[in-house]
Coordinates of N, CA and C in Angstrom, one line a residue:
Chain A
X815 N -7.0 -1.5 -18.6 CA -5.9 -2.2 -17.9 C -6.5 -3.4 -17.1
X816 N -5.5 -4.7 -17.1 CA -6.2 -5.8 -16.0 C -6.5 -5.3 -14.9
X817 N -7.8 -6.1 -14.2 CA -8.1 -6.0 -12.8 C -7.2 -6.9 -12.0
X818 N -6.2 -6.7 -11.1 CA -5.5 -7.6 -10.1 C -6.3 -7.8 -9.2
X819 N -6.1 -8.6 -8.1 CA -6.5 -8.7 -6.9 C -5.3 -9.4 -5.8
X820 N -5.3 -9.1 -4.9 CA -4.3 -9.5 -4.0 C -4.7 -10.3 -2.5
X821 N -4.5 -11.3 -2.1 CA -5.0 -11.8 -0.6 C -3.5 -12.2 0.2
X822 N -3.3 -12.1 1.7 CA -4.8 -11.1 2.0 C -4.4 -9.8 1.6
X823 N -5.3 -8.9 2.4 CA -5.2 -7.5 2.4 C -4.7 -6.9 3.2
X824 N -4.1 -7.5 4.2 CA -3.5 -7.2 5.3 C -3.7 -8.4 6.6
X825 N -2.4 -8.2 7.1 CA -2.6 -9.6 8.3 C -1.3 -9.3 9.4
X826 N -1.6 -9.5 10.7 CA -0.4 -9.3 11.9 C 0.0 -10.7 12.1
X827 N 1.2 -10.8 11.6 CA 1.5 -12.2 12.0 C 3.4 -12.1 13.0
X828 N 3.4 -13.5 13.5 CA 4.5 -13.2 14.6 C 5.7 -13.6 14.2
X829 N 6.4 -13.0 14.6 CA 7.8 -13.2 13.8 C 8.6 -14.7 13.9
X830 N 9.2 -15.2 13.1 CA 9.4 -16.2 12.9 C 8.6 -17.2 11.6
X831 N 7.6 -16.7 11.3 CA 6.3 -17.5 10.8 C 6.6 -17.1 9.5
X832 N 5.8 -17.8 8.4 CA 6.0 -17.1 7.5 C 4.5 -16.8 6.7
X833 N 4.5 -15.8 5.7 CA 2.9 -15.3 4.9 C 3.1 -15.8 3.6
X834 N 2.0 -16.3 3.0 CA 2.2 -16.4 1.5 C 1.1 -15.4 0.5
X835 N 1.4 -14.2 0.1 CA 0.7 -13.6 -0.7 C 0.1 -13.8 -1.6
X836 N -0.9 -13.9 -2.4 CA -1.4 -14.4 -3.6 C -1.5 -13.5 -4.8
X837 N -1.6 -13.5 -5.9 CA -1.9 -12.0 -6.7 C -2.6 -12.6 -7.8
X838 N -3.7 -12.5 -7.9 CA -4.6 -12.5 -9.2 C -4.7 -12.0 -10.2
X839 N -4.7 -12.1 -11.7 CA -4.6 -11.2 -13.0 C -6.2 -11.4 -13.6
X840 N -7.1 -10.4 -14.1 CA -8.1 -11.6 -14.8 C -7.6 -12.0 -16.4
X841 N -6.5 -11.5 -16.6 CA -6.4 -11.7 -18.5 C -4.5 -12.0 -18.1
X842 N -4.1 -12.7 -18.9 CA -2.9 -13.4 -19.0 C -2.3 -12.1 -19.8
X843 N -0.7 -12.6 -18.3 CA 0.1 -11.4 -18.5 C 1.9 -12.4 -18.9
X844 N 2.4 -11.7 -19.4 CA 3.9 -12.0 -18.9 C 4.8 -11.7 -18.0
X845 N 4.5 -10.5 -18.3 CA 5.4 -9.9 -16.7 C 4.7 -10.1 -15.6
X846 N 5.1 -10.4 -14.4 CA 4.6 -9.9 -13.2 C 5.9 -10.0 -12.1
X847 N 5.3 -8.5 -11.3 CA 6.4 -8.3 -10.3 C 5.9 -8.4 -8.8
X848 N 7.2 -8.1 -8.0 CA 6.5 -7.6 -6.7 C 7.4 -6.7 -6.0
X849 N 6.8 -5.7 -5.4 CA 7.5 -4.7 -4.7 C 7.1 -4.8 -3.1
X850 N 8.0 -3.9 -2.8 CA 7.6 -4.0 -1.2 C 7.6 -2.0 -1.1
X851 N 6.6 -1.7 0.0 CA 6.7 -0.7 0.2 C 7.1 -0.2 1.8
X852 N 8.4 0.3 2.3 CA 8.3 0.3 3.7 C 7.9 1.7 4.4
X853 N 7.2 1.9 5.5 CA 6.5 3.2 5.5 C 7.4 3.8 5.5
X854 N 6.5 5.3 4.3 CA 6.6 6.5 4.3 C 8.1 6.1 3.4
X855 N 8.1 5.2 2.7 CA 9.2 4.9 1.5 C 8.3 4.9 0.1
X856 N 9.3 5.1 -1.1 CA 8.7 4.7 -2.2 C 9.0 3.3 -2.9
X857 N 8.7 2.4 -3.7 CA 8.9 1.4 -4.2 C 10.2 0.8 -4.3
X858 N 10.3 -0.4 -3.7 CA 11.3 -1.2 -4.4 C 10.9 -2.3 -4.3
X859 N 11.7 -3.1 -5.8 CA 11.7 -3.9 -6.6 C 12.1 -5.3 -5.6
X860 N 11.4 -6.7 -5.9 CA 12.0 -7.4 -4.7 C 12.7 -8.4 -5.7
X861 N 11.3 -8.8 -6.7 CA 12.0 -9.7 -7.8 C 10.6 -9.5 -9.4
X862 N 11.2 -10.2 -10.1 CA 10.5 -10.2 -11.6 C 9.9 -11.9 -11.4
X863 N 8.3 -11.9 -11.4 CA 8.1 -13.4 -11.4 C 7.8 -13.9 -12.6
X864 N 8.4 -14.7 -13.4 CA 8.6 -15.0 -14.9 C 7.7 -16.6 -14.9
X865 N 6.5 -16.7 -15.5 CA 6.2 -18.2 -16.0 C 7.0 -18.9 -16.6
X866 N 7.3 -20.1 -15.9 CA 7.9 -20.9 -16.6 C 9.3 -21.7 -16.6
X867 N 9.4 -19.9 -15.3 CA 11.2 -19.9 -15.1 C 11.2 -19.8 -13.7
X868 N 12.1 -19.4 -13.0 CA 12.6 -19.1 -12.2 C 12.5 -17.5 -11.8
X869 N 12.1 -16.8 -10.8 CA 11.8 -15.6 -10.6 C 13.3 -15.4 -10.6
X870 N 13.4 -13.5 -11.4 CA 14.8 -12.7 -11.0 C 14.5 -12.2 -9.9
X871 N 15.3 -12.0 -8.5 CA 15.5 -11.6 -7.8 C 16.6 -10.0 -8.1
X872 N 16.5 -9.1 -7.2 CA 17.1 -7.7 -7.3 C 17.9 -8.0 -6.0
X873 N 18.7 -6.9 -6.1 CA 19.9 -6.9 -5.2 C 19.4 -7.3 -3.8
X874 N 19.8 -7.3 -3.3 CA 19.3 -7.0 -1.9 C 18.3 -8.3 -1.0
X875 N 17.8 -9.4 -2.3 CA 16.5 -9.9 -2.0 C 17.1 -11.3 -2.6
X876 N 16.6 -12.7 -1.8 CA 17.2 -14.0 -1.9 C 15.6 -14.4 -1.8
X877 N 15.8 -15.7 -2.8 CA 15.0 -16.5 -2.8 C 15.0 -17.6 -1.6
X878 N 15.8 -17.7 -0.8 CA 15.1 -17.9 0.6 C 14.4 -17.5 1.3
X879 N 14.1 -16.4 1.5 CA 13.9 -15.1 1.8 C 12.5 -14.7 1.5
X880 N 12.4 -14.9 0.3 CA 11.0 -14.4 -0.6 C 10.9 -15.5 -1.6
X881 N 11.0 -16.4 -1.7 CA 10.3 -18.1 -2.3 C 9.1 -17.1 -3.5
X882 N 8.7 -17.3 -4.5 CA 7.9 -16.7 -5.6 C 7.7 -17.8 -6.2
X883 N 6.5 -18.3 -6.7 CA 5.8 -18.8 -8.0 C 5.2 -18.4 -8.5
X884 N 5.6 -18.8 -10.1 CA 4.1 -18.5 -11.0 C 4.0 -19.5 -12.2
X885 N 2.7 -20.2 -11.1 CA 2.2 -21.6 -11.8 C 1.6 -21.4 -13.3
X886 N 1.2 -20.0 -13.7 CA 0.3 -20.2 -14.9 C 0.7 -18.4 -15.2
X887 N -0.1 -17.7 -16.6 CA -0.3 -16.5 -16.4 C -0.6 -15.4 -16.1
X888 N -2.0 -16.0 -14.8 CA -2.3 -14.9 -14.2 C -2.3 -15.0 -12.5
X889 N -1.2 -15.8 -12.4 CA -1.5 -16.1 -10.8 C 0.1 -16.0 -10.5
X890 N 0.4 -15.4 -9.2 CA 1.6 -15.6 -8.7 C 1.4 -15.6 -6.8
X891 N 2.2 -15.9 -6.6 CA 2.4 -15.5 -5.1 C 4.2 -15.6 -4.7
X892 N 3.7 -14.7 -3.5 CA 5.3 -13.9 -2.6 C 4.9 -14.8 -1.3
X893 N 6.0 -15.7 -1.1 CA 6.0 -16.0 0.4 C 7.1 -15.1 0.9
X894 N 7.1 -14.5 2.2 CA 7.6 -13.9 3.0 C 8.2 -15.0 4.5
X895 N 9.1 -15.3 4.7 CA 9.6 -16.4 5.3 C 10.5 -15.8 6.6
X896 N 10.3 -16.6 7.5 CA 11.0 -16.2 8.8 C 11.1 -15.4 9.2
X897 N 10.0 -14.2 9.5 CA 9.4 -12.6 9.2 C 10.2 -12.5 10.6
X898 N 10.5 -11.1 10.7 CA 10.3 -10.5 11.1 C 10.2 -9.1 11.7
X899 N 10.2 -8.0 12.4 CA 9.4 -6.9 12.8 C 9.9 -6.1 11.6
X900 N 11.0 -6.1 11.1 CA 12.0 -5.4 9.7 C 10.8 -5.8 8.5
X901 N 10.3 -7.0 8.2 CA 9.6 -7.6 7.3 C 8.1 -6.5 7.1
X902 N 7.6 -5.6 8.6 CA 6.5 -5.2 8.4 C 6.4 -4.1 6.8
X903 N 5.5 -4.4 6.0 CA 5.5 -3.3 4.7 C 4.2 -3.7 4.5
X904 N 4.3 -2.8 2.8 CA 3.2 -3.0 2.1 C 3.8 -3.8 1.5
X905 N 3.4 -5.1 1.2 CA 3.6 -5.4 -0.9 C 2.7 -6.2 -1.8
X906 N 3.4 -4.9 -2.9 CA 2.4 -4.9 -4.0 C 2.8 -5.9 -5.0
X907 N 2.0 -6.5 -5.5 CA 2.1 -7.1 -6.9 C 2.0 -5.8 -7.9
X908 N 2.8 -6.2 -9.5 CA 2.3 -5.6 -10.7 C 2.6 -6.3 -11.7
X909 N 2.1 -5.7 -12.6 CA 1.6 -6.5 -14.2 C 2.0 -5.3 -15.2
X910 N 2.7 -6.2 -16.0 CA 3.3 -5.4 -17.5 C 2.3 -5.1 -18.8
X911 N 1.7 -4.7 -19.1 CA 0.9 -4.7 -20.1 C 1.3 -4.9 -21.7
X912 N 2.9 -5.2 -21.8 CA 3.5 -5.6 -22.9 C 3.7 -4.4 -23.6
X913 N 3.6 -3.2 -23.0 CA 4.0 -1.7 -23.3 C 5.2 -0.9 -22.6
X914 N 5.8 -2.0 -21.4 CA 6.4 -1.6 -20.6 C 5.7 -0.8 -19.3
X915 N 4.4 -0.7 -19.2 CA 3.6 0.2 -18.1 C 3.4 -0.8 -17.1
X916 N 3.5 -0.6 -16.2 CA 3.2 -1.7 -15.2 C 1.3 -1.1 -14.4
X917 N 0.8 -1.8 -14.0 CA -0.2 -1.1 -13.1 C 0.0 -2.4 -11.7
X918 N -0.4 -1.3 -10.6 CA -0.5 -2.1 -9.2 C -1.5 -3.2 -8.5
X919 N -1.6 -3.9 -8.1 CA -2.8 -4.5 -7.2 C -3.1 -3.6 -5.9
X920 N -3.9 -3.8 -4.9 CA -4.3 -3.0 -3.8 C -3.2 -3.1 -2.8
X921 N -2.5 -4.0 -3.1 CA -1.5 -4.4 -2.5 C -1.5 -5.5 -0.6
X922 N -1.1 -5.8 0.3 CA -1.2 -6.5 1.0 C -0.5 -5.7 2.3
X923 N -1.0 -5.8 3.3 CA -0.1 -4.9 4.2 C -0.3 -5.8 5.8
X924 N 1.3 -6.0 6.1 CA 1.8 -7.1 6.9 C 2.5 -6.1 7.9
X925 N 2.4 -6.7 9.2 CA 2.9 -6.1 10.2 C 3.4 -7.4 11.0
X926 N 4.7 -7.1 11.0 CA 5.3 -8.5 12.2 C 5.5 -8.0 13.5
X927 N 4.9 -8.9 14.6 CA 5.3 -8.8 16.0 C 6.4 -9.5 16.6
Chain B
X755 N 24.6 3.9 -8.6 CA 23.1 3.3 -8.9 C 22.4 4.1 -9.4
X756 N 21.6 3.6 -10.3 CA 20.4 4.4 -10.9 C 19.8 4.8 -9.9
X757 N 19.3 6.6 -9.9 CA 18.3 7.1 -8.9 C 16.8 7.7 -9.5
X758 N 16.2 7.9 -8.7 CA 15.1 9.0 -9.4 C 15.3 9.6 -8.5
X759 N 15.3 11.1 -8.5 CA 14.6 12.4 -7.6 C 13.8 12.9 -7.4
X760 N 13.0 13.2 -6.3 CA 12.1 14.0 -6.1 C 12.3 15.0 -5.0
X761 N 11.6 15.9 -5.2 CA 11.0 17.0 -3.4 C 10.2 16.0 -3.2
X762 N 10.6 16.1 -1.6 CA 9.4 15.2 -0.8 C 7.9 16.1 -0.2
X763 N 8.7 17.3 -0.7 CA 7.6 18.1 -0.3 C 7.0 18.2 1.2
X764 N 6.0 18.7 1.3 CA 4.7 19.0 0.9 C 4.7 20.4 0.2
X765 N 4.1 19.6 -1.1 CA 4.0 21.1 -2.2 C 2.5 21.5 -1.9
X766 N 2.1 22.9 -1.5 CA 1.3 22.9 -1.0 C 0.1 23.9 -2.1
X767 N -0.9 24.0 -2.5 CA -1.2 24.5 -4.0 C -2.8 25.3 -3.8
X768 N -3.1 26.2 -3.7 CA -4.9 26.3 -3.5 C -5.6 26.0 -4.7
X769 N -6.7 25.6 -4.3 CA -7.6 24.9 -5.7 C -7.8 26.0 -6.4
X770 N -7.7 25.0 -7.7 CA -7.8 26.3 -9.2 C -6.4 26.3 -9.4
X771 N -5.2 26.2 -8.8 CA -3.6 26.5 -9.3 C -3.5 25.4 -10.3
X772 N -2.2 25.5 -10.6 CA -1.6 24.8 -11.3 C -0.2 24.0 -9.8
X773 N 0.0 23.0 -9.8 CA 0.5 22.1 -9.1 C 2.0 21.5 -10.5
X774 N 3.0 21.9 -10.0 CA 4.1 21.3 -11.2 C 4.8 20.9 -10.0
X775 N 5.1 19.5 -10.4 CA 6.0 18.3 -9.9 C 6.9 17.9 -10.5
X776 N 8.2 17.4 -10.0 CA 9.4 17.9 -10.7 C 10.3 15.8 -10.5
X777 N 10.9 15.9 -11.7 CA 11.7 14.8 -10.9 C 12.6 14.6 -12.2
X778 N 14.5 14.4 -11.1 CA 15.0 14.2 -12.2 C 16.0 12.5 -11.9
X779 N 16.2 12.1 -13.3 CA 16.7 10.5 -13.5 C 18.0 10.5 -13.7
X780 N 19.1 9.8 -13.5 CA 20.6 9.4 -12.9 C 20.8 8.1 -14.1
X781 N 19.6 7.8 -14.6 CA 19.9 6.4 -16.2 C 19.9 7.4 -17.4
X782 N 20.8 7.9 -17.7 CA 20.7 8.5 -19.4 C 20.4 7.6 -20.3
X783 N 20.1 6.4 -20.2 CA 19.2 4.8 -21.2 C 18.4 5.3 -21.2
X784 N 17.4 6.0 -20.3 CA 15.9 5.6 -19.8 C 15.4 5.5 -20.7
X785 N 14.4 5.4 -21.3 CA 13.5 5.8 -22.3 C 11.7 5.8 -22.2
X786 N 11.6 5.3 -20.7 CA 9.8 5.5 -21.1 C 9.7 6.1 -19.1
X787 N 8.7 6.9 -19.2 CA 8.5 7.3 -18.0 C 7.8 7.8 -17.3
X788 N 7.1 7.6 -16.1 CA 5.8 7.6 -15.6 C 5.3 8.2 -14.7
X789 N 4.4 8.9 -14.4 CA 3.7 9.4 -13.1 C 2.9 8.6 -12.2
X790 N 2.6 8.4 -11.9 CA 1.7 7.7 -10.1 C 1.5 8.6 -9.8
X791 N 0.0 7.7 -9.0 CA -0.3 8.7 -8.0 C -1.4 7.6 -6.7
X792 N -0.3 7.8 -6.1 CA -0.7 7.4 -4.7 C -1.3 7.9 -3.5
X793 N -2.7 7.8 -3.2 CA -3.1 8.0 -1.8 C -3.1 7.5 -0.4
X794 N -3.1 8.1 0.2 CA -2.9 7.3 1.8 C -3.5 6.0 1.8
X795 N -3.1 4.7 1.7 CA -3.6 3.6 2.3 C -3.9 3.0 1.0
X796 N -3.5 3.2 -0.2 CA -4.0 2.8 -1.6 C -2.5 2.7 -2.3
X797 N -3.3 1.9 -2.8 CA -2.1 1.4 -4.2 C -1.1 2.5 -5.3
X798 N -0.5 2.2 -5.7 CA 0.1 3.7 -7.1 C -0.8 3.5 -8.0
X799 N -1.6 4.3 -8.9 CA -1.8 4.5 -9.9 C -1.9 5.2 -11.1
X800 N -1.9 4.8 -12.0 CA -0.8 4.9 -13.6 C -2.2 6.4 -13.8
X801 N -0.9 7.4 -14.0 CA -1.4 8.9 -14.3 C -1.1 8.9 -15.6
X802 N -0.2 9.1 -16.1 CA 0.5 9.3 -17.2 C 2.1 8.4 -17.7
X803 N 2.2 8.6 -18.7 CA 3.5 8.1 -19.0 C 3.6 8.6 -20.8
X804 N 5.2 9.1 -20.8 CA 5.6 9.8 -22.1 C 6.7 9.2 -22.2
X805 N 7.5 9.4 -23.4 CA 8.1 8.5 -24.2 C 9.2 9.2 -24.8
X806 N 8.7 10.4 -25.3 CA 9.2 11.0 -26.6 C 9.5 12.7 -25.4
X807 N 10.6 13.1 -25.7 CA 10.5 15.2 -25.4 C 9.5 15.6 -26.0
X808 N 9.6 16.8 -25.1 CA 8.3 17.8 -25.2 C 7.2 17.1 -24.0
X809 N 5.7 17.8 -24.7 CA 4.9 18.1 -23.6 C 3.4 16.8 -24.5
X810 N 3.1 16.3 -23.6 CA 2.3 15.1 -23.3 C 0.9 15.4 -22.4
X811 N -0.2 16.0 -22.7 CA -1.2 16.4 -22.4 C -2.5 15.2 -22.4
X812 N -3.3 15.4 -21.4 CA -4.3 14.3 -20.7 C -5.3 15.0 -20.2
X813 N -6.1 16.0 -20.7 CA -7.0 16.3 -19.1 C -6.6 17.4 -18.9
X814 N -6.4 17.2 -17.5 CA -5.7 18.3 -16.5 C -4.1 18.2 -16.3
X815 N -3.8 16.7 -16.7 CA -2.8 16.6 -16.5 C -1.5 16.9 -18.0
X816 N -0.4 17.5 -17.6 CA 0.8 17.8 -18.7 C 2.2 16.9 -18.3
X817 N 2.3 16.2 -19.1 CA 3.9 15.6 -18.8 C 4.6 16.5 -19.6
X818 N 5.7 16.6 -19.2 CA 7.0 17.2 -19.8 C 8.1 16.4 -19.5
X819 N 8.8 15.9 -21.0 CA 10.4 15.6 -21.0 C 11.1 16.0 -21.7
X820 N 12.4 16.4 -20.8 CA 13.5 16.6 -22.1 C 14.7 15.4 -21.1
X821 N 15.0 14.6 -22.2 CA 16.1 14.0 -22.2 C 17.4 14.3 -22.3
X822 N 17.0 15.7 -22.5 CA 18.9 15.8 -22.5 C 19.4 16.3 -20.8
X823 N 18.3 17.3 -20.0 CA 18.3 17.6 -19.1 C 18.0 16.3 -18.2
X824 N 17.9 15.5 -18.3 CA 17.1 14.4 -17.6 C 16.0 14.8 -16.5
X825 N 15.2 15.2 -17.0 CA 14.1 15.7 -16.7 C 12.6 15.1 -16.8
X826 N 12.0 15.3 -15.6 CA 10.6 15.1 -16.5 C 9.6 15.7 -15.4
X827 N 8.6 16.1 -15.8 CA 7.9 17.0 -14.8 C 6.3 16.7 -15.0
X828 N 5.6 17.3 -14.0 CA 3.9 16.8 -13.8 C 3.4 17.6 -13.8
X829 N 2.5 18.6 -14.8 CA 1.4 19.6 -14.5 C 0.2 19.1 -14.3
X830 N -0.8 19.8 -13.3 CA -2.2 19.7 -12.8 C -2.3 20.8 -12.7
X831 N -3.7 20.7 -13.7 CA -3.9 22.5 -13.8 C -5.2 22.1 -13.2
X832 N -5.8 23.4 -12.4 CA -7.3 23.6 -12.0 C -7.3 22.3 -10.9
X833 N -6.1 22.4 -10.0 CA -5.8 21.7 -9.1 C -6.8 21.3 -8.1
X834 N -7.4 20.4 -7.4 CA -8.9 20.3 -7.1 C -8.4 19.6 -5.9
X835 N -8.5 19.6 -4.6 CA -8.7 18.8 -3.1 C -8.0 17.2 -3.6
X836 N -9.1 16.7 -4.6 CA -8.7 15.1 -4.8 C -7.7 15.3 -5.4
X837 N -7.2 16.1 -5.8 CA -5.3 15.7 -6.0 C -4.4 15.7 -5.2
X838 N -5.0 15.9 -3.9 CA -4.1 15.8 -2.8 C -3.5 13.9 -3.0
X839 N -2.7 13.8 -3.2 CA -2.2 12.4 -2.7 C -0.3 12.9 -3.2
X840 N 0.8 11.7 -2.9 CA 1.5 11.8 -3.4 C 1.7 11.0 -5.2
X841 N 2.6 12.0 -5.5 CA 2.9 11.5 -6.9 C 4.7 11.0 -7.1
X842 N 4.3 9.4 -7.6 CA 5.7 9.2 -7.8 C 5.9 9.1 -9.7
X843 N 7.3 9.8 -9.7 CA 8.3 9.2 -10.8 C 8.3 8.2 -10.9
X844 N 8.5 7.3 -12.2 CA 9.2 5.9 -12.4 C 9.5 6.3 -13.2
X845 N 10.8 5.7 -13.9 CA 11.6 5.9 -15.2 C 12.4 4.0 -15.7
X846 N 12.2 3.8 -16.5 CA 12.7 2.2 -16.7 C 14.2 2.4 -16.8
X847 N 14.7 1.4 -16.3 CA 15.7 1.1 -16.4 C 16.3 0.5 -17.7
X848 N 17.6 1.1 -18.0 CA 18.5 1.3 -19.2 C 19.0 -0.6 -19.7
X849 N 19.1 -1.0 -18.1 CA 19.4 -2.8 -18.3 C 18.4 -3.9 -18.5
X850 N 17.0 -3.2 -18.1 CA 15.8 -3.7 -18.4 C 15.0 -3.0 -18.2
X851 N 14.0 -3.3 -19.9 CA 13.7 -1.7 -20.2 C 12.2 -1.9 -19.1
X852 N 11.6 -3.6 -19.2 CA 10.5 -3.5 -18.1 C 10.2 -3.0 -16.8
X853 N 11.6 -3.0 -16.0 CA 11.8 -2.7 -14.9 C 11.6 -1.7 -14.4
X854 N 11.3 -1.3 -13.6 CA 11.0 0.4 -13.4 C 11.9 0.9 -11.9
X855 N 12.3 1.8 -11.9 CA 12.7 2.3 -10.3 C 11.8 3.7 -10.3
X856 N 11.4 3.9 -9.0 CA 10.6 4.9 -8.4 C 11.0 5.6 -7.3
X857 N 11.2 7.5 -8.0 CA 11.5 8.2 -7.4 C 10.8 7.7 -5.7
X858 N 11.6 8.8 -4.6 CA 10.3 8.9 -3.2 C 9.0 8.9 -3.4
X859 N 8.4 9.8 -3.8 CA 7.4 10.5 -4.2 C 7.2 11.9 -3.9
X860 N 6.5 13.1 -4.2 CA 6.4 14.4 -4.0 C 4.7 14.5 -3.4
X861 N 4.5 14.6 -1.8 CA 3.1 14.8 -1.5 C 2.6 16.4 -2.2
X862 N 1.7 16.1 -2.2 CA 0.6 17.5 -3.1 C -0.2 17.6 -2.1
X863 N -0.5 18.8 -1.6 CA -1.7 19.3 -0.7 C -2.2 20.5 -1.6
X864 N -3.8 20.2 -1.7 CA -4.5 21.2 -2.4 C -5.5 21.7 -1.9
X865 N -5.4 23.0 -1.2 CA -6.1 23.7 0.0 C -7.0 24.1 -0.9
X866 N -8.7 24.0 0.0 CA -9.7 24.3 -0.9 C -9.7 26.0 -0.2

C-alpha cells in the first residue's frame, strides 16, 4: 500500500484563524479523501479531492468551510477556515488504491481555543 | 441514510478466545466491505476486506458475509492483548462505489 504522510501532526490554534493540512502520497493516486474524526466518533466523510477538478463535498461540509486542493497526484491539502472550538478533531487524509480500498495517513489532530 | 452498525462495546475476550465482531449495513447496493482497526491515538488500519458471501480467511483473522442478511462479521481467533484496539466496519456506498461510510466502531479488550 502507499506510504502517506500528513503535516502537521497536531497543532492548538485559536479560533477564528484558519489551518492548512497537507497530505503526501509517495506513488500517484486518483482518489484522495479526507475525513474528520470527532472524539470518541467514527469517520466522516468531509469531501472527495479529485485532480484536476473541483473537490466533491458531502452533506453537511461547504467549500468555504474546508477550501481543498489537489495540485498534482500525490499531494492534497484541507484548509480548515474560521475554526472554531466545534472544529477541534482528528483529520485524516486517504487514498484509493484503484480497488476501491482506501488506506489512512497518521492523520492531523487540531484543537481550537 | 445509509447507516453502518455496530456494538460499541467494550467486548471484552481473554487471550487465546476467539473475539467475533459484528456489524450490520442499511445500503442493500453495497458491494465491497471492510474491517479497521484502530488504536488509541493512531490512524484506521486496513484488516481485511471481502467482496463476495461466505467466509474470507487471513491469519487469525475470518471475515464473514452474507448479503442477503446484510451482514458482515470479524473473527480473531487466539485473540492476543495487541488486539485490543477498536475495530470499524466500512461498507461502500451503493451511489459511489469508492466512498465508504464507517460503522462507530466495536472496542475489543483482550485480558491477558
Amino acid at each position: 500500500s502507499a506510504v502517506i504522510s500528513q503535516k502537521p501532526s497536531r497543532d492548538i490554534c485559536q479560533r477564528g484563524t484558519s489551518l492548512t493540512i497537507q497530505c503526501q502520497v509517495d506513488s500517484q493516486v486518483t482518489m484522495m479523501f479526507w475525513y474528520r474524526q470527532q472524539p470518541g466518533q467514527s469517520l466522516t466523510l468531509i469531501a472527495t479531492a479529485n485532480q484536476g477538478s473541483e473537490a466533491t463535498y458531502e452533506s453537511g461540509f461547504v467549500i468555504d468551510k474546508f477550501p481543498i486542493s489537489r495540485p498534482n497526484l500525490t499531494f492534497s491539502t484541507l484548509t480548515v477556515s474560521n475554526m472554531s472550538p466545534e472544529d477541534s478533531s482528528i483529520y485524516l487524509c486517504s487514498v484509493e488504491d484503484g480497488q476501491e480500498t482506501q488506506y489512512f495517513g497518521p492523520g492531523t489532530r487540531l484543537l481550537v481555543l | 441514510q445509509k447507516e453502518v452498525e455496530q456494538n460499541s462495546g467494550p467486548l471484552s475476550v481473554p487471550e487465546g478466545a476467539i473475539a467475533s465482531l459484528n456489524c450490520t449495513y442499511s445500503d442493500r447496493g453495497s458491494q465491497s466491505f471492510f474491517w479497521y482497526r484502530q488504536y488509541s491515538g493512531k490512524s484506521p488500519e486496513l484488516i481485511m476486506f471481502i467482496y463476495s458471501n461466505g467466509d474470507k480467511e487471513d491469519g487469525r483473522f475470518t471475515a464473514q458475509l452474507n448479503k442477503a442478511s446484510q451482514y458482515v462479521s470479524l473473527l480473531i481467533r487466539d485473540s492476543q492483548p495487541s488486539d485490543s484496539a477498536t475495530y470499524l466496519c466500512a461498507v461502500n456506498r451503493e451511489d459511489s462505489s469508492y466512498k465508504l461510510i464507517f460503522g462507530s466502531g466495536t472496542r475489543l479488550l483482550v485480558r491477558p
